[in-house]
Short mmCIF file of C-alpha atoms and ligand atoms in Angstrom, two decimals:
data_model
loop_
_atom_site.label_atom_id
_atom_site.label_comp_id
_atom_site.label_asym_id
_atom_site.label_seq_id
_atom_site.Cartn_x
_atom_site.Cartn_y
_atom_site.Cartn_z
CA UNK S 1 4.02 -22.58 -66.69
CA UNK S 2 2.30 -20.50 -69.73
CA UNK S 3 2.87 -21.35 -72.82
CA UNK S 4 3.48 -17.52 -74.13
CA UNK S 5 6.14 -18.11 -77.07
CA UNK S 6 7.99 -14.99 -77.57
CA UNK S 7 4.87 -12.36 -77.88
CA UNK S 8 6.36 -9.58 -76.13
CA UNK S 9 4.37 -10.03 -73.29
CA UNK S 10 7.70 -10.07 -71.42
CA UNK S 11 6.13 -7.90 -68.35
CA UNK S 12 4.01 -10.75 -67.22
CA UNK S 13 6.79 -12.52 -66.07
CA UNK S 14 6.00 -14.41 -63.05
CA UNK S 15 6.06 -18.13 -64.75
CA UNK S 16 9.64 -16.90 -65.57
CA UNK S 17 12.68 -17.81 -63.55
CA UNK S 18 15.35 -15.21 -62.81
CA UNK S 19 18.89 -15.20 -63.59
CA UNK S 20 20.01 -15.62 -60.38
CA UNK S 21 16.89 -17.76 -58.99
CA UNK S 22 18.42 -20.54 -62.27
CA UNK S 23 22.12 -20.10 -61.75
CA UNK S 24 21.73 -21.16 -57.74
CA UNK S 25 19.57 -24.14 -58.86
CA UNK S 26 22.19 -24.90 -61.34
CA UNK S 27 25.30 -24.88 -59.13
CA UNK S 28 23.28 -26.64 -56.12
CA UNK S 29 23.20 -29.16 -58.74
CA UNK S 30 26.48 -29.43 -59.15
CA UNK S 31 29.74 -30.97 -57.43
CA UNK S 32 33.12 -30.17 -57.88
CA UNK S 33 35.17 -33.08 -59.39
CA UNK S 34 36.63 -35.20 -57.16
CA UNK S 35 39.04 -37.05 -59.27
CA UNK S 36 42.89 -35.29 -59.27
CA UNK S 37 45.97 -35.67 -60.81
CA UNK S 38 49.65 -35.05 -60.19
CA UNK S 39 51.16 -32.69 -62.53
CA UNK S 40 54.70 -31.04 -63.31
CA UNK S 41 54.74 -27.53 -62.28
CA UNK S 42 55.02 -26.60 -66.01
CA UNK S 43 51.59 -28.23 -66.85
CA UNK S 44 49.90 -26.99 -63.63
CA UNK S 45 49.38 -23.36 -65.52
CA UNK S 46 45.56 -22.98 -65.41
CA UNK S 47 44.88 -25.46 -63.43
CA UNK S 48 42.37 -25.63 -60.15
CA UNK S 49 44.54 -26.81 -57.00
CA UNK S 50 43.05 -30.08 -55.43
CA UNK S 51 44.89 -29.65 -51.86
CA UNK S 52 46.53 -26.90 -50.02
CA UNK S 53 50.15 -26.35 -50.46
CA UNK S 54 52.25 -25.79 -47.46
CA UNK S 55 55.39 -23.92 -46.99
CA UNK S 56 57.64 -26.78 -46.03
CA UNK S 57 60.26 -23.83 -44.87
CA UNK S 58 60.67 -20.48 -44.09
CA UNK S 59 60.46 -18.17 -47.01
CA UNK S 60 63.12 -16.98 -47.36
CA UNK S 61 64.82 -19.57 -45.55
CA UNK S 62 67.56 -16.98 -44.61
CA UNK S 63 68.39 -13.86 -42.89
CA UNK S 64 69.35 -11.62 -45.85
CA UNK S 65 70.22 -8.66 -47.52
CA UNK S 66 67.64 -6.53 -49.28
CA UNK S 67 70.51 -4.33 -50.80
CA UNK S 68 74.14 -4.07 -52.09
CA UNK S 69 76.00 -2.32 -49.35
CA UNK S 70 77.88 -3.20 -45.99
CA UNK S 71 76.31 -5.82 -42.92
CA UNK S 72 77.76 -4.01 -39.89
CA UNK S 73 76.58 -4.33 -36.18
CA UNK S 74 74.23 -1.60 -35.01
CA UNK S 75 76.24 -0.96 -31.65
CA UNK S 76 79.33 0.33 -33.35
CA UNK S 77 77.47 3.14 -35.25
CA UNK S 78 75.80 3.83 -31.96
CA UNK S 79 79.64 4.55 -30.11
CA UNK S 80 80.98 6.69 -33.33
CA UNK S 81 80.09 10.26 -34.28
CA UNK S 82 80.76 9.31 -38.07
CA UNK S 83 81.13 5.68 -37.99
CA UNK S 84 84.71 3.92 -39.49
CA UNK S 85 84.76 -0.01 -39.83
CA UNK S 86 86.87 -2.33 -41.16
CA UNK S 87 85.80 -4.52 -44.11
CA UNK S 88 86.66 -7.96 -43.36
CA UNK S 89 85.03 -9.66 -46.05
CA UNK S 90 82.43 -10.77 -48.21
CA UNK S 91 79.11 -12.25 -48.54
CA UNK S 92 77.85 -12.80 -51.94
CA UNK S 93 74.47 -14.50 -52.80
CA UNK S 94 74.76 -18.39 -52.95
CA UNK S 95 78.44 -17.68 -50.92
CA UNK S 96 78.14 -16.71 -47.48
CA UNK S 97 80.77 -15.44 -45.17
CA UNK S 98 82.12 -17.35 -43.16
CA UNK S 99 83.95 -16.08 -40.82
CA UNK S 100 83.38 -13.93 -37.45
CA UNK S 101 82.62 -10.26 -37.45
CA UNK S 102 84.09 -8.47 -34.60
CA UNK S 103 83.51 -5.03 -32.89
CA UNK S 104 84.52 -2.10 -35.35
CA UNK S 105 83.67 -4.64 -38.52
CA UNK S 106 81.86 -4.76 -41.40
CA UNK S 107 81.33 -7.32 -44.22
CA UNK S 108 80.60 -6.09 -48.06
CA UNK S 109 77.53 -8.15 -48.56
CA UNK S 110 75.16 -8.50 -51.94
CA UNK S 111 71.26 -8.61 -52.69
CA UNK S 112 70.03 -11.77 -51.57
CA UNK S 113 73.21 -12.94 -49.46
CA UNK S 114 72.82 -14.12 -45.78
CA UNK S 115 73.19 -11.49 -43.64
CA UNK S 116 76.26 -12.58 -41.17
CA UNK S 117 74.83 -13.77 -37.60
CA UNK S 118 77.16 -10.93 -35.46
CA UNK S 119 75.80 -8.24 -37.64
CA UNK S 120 71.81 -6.89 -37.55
CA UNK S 121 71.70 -3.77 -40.36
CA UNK S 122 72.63 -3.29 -43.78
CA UNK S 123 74.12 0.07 -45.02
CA UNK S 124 73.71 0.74 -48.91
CA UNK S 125 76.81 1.29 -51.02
CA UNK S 126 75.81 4.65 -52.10
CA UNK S 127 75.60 5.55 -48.34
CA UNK S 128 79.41 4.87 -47.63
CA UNK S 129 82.73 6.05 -48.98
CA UNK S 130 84.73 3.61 -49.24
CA UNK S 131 88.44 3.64 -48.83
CA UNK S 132 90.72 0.67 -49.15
CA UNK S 133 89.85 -1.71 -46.44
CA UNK S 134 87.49 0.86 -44.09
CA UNK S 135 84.09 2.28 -44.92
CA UNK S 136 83.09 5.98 -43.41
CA UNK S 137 79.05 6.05 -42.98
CA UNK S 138 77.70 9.42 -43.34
CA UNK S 139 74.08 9.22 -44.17
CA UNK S 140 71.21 8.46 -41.48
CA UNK S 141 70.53 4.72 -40.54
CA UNK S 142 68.18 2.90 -38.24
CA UNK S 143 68.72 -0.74 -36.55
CA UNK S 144 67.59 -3.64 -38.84
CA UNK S 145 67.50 -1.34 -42.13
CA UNK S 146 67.72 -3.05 -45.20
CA UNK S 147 68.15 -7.06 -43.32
CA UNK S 148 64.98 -9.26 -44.70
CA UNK S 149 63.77 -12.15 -41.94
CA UNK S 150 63.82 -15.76 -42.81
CA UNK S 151 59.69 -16.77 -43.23
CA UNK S 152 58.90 -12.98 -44.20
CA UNK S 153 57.03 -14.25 -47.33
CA UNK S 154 55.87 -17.49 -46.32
CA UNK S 155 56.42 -19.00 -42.58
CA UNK S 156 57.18 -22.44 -42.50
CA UNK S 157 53.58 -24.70 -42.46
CA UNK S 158 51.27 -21.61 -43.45
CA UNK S 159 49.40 -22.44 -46.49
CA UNK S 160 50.68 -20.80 -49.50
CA UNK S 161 48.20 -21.71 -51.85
CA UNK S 162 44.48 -22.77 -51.65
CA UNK S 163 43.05 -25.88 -52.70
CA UNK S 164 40.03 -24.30 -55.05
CA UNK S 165 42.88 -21.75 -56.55
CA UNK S 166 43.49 -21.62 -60.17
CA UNK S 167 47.30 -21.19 -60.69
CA UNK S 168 48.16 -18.22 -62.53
CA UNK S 169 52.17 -17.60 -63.30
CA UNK S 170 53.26 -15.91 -59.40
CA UNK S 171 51.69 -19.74 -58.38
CA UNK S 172 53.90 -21.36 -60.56
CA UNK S 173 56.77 -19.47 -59.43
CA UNK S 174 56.16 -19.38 -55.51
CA UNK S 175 55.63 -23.79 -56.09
CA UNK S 176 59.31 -23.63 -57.03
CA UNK S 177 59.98 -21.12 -54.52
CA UNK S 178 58.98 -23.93 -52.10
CA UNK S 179 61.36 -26.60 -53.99
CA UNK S 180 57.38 -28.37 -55.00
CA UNK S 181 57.93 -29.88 -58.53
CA UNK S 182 54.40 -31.53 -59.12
CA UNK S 183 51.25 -30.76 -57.39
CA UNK S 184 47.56 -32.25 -57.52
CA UNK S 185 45.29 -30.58 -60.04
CA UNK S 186 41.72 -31.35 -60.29
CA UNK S 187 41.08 -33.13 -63.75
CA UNK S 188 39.76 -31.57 -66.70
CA UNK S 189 35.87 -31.61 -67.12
CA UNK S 190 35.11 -33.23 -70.43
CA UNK S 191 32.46 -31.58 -72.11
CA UNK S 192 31.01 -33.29 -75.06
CA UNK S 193 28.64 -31.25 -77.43
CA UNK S 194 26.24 -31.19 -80.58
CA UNK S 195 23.48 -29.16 -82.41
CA UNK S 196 20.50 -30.50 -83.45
CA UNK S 197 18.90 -29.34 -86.41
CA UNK S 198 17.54 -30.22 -90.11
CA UNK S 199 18.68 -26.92 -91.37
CA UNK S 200 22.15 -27.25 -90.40
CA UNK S 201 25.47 -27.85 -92.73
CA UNK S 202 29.25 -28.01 -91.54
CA UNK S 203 31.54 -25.59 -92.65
CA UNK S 204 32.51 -26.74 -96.39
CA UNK S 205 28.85 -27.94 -97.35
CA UNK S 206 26.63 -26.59 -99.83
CA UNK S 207 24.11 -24.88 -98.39
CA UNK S 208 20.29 -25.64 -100.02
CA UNK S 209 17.67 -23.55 -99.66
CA UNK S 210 16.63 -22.62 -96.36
CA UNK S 211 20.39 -24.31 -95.21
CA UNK S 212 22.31 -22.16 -92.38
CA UNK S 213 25.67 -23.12 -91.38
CA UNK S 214 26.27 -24.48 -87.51
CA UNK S 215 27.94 -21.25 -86.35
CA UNK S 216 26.98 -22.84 -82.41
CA UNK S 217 29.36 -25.68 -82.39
CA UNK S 218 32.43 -23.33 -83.24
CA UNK S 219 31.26 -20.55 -80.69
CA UNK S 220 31.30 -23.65 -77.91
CA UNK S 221 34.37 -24.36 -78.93
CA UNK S 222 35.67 -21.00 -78.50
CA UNK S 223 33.89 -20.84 -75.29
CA UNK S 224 35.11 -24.57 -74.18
CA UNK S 225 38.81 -23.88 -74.84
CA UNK S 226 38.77 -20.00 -72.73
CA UNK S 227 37.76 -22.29 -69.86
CA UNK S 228 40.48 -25.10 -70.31
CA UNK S 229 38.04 -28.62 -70.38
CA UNK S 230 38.25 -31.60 -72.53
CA UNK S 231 36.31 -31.28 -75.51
CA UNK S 232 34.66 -33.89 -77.40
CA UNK S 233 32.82 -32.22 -80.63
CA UNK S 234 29.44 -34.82 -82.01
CA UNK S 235 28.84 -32.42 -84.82
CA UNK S 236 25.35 -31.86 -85.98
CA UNK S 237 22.52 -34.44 -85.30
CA UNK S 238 19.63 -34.49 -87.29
CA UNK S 239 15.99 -33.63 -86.22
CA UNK S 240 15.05 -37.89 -85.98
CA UNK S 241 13.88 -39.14 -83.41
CA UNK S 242 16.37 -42.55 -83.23
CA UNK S 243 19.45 -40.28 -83.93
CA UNK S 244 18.49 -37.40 -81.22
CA UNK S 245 17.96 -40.69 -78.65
CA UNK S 246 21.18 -42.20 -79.53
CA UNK S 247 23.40 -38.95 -79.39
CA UNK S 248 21.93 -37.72 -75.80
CA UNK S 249 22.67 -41.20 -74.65
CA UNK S 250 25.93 -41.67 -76.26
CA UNK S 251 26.92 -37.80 -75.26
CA UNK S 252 25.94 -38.40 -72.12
CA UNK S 253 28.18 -41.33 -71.54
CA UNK S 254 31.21 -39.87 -72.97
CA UNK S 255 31.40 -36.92 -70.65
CA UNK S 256 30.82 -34.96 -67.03
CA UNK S 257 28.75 -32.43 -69.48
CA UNK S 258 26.60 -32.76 -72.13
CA UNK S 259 25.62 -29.25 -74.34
CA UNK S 260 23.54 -28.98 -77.24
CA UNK S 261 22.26 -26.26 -78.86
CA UNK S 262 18.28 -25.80 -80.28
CA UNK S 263 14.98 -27.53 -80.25
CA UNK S 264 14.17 -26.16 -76.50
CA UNK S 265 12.00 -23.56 -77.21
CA UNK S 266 8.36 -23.97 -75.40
CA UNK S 267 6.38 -25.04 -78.11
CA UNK S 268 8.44 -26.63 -80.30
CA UNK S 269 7.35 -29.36 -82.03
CA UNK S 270 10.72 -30.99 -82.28
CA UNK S 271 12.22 -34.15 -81.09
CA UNK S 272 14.54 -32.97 -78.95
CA UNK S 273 11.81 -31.72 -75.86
CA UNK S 274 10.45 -35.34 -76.96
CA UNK S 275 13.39 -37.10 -76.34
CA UNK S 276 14.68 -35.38 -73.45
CA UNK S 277 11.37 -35.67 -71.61
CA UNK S 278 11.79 -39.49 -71.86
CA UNK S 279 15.08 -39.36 -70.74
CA UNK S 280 16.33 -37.50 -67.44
CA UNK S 281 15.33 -35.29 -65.03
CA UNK S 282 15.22 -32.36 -66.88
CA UNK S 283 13.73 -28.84 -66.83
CA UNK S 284 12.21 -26.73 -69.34
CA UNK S 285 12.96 -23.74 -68.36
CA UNK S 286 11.83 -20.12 -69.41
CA UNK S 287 14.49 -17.54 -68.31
CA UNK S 288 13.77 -14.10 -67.69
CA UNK S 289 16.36 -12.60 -69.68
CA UNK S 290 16.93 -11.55 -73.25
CA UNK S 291 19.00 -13.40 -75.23
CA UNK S 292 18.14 -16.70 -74.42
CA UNK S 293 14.99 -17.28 -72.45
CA UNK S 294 14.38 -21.30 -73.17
CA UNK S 295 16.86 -23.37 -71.35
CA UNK S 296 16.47 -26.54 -70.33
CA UNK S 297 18.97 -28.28 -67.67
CA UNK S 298 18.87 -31.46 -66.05
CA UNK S 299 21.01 -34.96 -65.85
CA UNK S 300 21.24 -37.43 -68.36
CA UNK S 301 22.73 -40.66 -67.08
CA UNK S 302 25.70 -39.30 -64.85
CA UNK S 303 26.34 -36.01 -67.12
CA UNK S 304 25.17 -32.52 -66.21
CA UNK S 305 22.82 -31.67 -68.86
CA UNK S 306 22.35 -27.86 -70.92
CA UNK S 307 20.18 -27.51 -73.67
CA UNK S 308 20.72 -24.14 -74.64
CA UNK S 309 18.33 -22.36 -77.37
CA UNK S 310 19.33 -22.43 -81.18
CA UNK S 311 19.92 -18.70 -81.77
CA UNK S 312 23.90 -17.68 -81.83
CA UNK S 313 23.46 -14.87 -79.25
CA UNK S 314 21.50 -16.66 -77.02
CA UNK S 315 23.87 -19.66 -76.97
CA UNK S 316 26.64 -17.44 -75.96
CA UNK S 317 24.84 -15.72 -73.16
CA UNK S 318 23.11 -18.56 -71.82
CA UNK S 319 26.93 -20.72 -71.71
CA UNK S 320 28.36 -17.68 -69.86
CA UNK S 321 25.54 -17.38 -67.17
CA UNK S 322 24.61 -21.02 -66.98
CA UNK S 323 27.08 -23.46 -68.41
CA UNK S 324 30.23 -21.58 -67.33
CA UNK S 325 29.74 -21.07 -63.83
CA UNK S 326 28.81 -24.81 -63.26
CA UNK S 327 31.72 -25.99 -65.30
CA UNK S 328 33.58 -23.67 -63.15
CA UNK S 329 32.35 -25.60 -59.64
CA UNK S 330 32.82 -28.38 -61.64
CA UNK S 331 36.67 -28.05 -62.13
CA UNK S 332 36.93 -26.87 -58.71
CA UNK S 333 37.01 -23.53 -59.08
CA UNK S 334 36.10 -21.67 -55.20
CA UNK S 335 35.65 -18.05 -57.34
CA UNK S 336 32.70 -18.45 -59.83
CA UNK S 337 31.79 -14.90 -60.23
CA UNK S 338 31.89 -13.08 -63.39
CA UNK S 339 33.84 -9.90 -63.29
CA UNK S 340 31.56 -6.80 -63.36
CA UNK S 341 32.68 -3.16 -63.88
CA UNK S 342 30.39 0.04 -64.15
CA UNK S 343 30.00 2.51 -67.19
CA UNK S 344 28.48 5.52 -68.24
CA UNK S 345 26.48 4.48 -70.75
CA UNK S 346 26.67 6.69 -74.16
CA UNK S 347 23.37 5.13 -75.96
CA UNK S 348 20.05 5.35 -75.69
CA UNK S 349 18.90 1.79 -74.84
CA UNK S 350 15.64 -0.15 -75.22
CA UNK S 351 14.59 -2.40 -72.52
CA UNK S 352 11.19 -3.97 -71.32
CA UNK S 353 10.71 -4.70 -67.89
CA UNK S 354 10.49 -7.97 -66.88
CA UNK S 355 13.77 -9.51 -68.30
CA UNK S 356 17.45 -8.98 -67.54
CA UNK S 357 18.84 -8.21 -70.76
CA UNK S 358 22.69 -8.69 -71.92
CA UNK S 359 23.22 -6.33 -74.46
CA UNK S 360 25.88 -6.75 -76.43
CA UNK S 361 28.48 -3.00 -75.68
CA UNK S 362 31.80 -1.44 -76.63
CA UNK S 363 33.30 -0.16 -73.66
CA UNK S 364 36.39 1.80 -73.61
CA UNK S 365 38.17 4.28 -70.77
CA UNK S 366 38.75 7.84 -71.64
CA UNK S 367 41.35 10.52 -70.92
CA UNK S 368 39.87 10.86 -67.42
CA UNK S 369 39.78 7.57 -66.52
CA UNK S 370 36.34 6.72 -67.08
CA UNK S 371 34.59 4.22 -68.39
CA UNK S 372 31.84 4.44 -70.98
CA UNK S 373 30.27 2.44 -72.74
CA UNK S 374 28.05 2.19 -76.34
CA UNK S 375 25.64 -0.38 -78.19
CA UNK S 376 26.89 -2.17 -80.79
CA UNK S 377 23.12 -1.66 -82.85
CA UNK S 378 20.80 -4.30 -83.52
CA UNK S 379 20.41 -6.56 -80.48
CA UNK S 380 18.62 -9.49 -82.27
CA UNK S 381 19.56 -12.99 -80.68
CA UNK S 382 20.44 -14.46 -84.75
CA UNK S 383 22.56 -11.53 -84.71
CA UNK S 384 26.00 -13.34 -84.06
CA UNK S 385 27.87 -10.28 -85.15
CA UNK S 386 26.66 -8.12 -82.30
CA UNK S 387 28.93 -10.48 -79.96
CA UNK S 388 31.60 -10.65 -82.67
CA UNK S 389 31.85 -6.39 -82.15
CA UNK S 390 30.81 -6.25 -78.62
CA UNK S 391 33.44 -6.18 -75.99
CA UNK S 392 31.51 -6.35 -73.20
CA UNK S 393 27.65 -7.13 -71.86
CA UNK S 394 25.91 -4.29 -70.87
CA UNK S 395 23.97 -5.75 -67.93
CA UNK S 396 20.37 -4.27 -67.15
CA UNK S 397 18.00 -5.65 -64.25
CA UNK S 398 15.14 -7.55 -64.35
CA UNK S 399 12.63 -4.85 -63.49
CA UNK S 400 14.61 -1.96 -65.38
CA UNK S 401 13.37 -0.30 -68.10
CA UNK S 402 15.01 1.80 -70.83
CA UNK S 403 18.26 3.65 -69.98
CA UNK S 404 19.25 6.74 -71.01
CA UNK S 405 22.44 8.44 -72.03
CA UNK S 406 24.30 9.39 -69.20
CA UNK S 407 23.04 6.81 -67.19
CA UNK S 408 25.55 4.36 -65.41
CA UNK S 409 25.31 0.74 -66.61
CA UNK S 410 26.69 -2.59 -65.40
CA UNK S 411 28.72 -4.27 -67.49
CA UNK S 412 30.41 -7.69 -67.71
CA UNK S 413 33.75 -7.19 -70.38
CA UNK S 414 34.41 -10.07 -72.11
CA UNK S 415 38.29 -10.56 -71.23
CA UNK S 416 38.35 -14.05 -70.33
CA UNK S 417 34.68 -14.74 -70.39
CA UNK S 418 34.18 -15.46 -74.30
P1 AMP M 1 15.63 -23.73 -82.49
O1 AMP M 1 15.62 -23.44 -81.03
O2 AMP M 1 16.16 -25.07 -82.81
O3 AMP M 1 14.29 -23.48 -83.09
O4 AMP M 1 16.63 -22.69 -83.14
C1 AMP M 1 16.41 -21.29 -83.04
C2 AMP M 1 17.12 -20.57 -84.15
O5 AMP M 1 18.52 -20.76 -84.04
C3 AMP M 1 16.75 -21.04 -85.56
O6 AMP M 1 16.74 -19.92 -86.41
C4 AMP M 1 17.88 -21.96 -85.90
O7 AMP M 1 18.07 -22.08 -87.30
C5 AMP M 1 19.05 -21.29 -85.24
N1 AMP M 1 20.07 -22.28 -84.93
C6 AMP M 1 19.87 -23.43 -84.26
N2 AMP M 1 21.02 -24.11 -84.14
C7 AMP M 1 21.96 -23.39 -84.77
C8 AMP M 1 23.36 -23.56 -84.99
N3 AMP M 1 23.99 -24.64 -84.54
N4 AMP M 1 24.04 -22.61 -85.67
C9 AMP M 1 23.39 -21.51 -86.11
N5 AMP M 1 22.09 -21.27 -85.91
C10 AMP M 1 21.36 -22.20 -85.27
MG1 MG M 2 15.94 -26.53 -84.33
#
C-alpha cells in the first residue's frame, strides 16, 4: 500500500479497496451468534428468530364463515328457482351450532363462526330477505362462496416463521395466532465503544483551546440503539500509550464488538495504529470511498474489531457500510442489505473518479410520484450537520464522475439506517 494521505490523488486508486471488495471480507469474518434465549412474545419485538416456528395446527383451525349471512347447503339452491329455507338456528363466533341441518335449511351464522358440517356456502345478509323463520335468496351465488378452509393461512407443520427473521408486529401477532407464548431469540450483540483523542471533552466540559467536543460517541449511540444491541459506552481515552493498551484490551473483553473512533488514518503518528499493530490481527485499510477512507478492522481477543476514522461524517458512513451489516450477521439477521431507492437528482454534484462517494441528500416524492432528490451543500467529512439535514445518501459509483441535474441517482434513505 501507498502512503498517499488525502492529496486528491483519488484516481490512482488501485492500493484502495472497494466498498463491496471490504464489506464481503468483513462479513466472511463474521458469525452469527450462536447463543439464544427464550423470550415472552411481548419482548420478542425486534428480535432475530433463532429456530423456525411451526404451525402446530391448521390456521384457522376451523371451517368458517368469512361473512355475516346464512350457511345453507348448495344442493337446495340448485332444486329452487328462487331459493326458500328455513332458519333453524345459529352459529355465532366462539358458539357453534350444534345441531343437524337438514334439506330445505339454513343456519344464521356470524364472521368467524364454524361453518356447520351439512352445509358448504355462505349467503351474505344483504343478499336475503328475511322473513320470520325463512330466508328468500335472490342475488347470484356460487358453491363454497364466502366458507374459509381450516389451514388456509398456515397448514399444520409448515413453517410460519424463519429462523434469521426479525419479528416485526404481524410476527408477534401470527406467534399468538399459533397459541406460542415465548420463542428463542438470538441474544443481543454487546457492543462496547470509545474515542480516542487529546482534543476531546464530554459534553459539560470546558473546552480549551484547540478542545472539540466528542460528537462520535453520541452518534454511535444513536446508531447502536436503531439496531437494538447492548451498549457499553468507555467514554474518551486519551492519546497514551498505557491507557489506549488497556482500553482495547479491556473493550475487547467486555464485548462481541469493539468500535472506536480516530487515530487510523495512514500516517498518523498516534498511538492507536501503535497499539493496535501489537495487538490483533488487524487491517489498515484505505477505502475507496468518500467519507471515510481509513478503516481499520480486525479481532482483538474474541471481539470483532472497527476502528473507524475521527471525522463525524465519516464515522457515520463507515458504521452504516461496515459496522452495521456485520452487527447485523452478527445478531442473526439472514437480510443484511441496505434499502436502496432511485432519484432524479436536482443538483449539480461534484465527484472524482475513483471513490464511491455517500453524499449526504434530501429526497422527497412529488405530485407525480417521483422521487427527487437535492444536496444538502458542503460535503466535508467534519461537517456533522450535513447528516443532521440529510435524509438520505446519495450513492455514486466508484468509477463515476460528476452528475448532472436530471440525472438519476441511487440513494440509500436513512429510515431505519441512522
Ligand atoms: P483522527 O483520525 O483521530 O486524526 O481524527 C480526524 C478528525 O476527526 C480530527 O479533526 C478529530 O479532531 C476529529 N475527531 C476525532 N474523534 C472525534 C470525536 N469523537 N468527536 C468529534 N470529532 C472527532
Ligand atoms: Mg485523533
Amino acid at each position: 500500500m501507498t502512503t498517499h494521505t488525502d492529496c486528491g490523488c483519488d484516481s490512482l486508486a488501485q492500493n484502495y479497496l472497494s466498498v463491496e471488495a471490504a464489506l464481503e471480507h468483513i462479513l466472511s469474518t463474521v458469525n452469527a451468534l450462536q447463543q439464544s434465549e427464550s423470550v415472552a412474545i411481548r419482548q420478542s419485538l425486534g428480535r432475530v428468530l433463532a429456530e423456525d416456528i411451526t404451525a402446530p395446527f391448521n390456521v384457522p383451525p376451523h371451517r368458517n364463515s368469512a361473512m355475516d349471512g346464512y350457511a345453507v347447503k348448495f344442493s337446495d339452491l340448485q332444486e329452487q328457482q328462487k331459493p326458500r329455507l328455513k332458519v333453524v338456528g345459529e352459529s355465532f363466533a366462539g358458539h357453534p351450532y350444534q345441531g343437524e341441518v337438514k334439506a330445505g335449511e339454513c343456519v344464521r351464522i356470524m364472521t368467524g363462526a364454524v361453518v356447520p358440517d351439512d352445509t358448504d356456502t355462505v349467503i351474505m345478509q344483504e343478499h336475503v330477505e328475511r322473513t320470520s323463520d325463512e330466508i328468500h335468496i335472490s342475488h347470484q351465488y356460487k358453491q363454497g362462496q364466502n366458507v374459509r378452509h381450516p389451514g388456509e393461512d398456515l397448514q399444520q407443520g409448515s413453517v410460519a416463521l424463519a429462523a434469521g427473521k426479525k419479528l416485526n408486529s404481524a410476527d408477534l401477532g401470527l406467534l399468538a395466532s399459533l397459541g406460542v407464548g415465548e420463542v428463542n431469540v438470538i441474544r443481543k450483540p454487546k457492543v462496547v465503544f470509545f474515542s480516542t483523542g487529546d482534543e476531546l471533552k464530554n459534553v459539560g466540559q470546558t473546552l480549551q483551546a484547540g478542545d472539540i467536543y466528542d460528537s462520535n460517541r453520541y452518534t454511535l449511540f444513536g446508531l447502536l440503539k436503531t439496531l437494538d444491541v447492548d451498549i457499553l459506552d468507555m467514554g474518551v481515552i486519551p492519546d497514551d500509550q498505557q491507557a489506549i493498551e488497556t482500553a482495547f484490551n479491556e473493550g475487547s473483553q467486555l464485548g462481541d464488538m469493539l468500535i472506536t473512533s480516530g487515530g487510523v488514518s495512514v500516517g498518523d503518528a498516534d498511538y492507536v495504529t501503535e497499539t493496535l499493530e501489537k495487538m490483533g490481527q488487524i487491517g489498515f485499510w484505505k477505502i475507496a470511498m468518500k467519507p471515510g477512507k481509513p478503516l481499520a478492522f480486525g479481532k482483538i481477543n474474541n471481539a470483532l474489531f472497527f476502528g473507524l476514522p475521527g471525522n463525524p461524517v465519516s464515522v457515520m458512513a463507515t458504521f452504516v457500510l461496515f459496522a452495521r451489516p456485520a452487527l447485523q450477521k452478527l445478531k442473526g439477521l439472514s437480510d443484511i442489505h441496505i434499502p436502496q431507492r432511485t432519484a432524479i437528482c436536482d443538483s449539480h454534484l461534484k465527484k472524482h473518479i475513483g471513490r464511491k462517494d455517500h453524499q449526504r441528500g434530501i429526497y422527497f416524492q412529488n405530485e407525480q410520484g417521483e422521487l427527487h432528490v437535492s444536496t444538502t451543500g458542503l460535503q466535508g467529512s467534519h461537517v456533522l450537520s450535513s447528516m443532521s439535514k440529510a435524509n438520505c445518501f446519495i450513492v455514486l459509483p466508484q468509477d463515476s464522475g460528476d452528475v448532472e441535474a436530471g440525472e438519476e441517482v441511487v440513494i440509500y434513505p436513512f429510515d431505519g439506517l441512522i
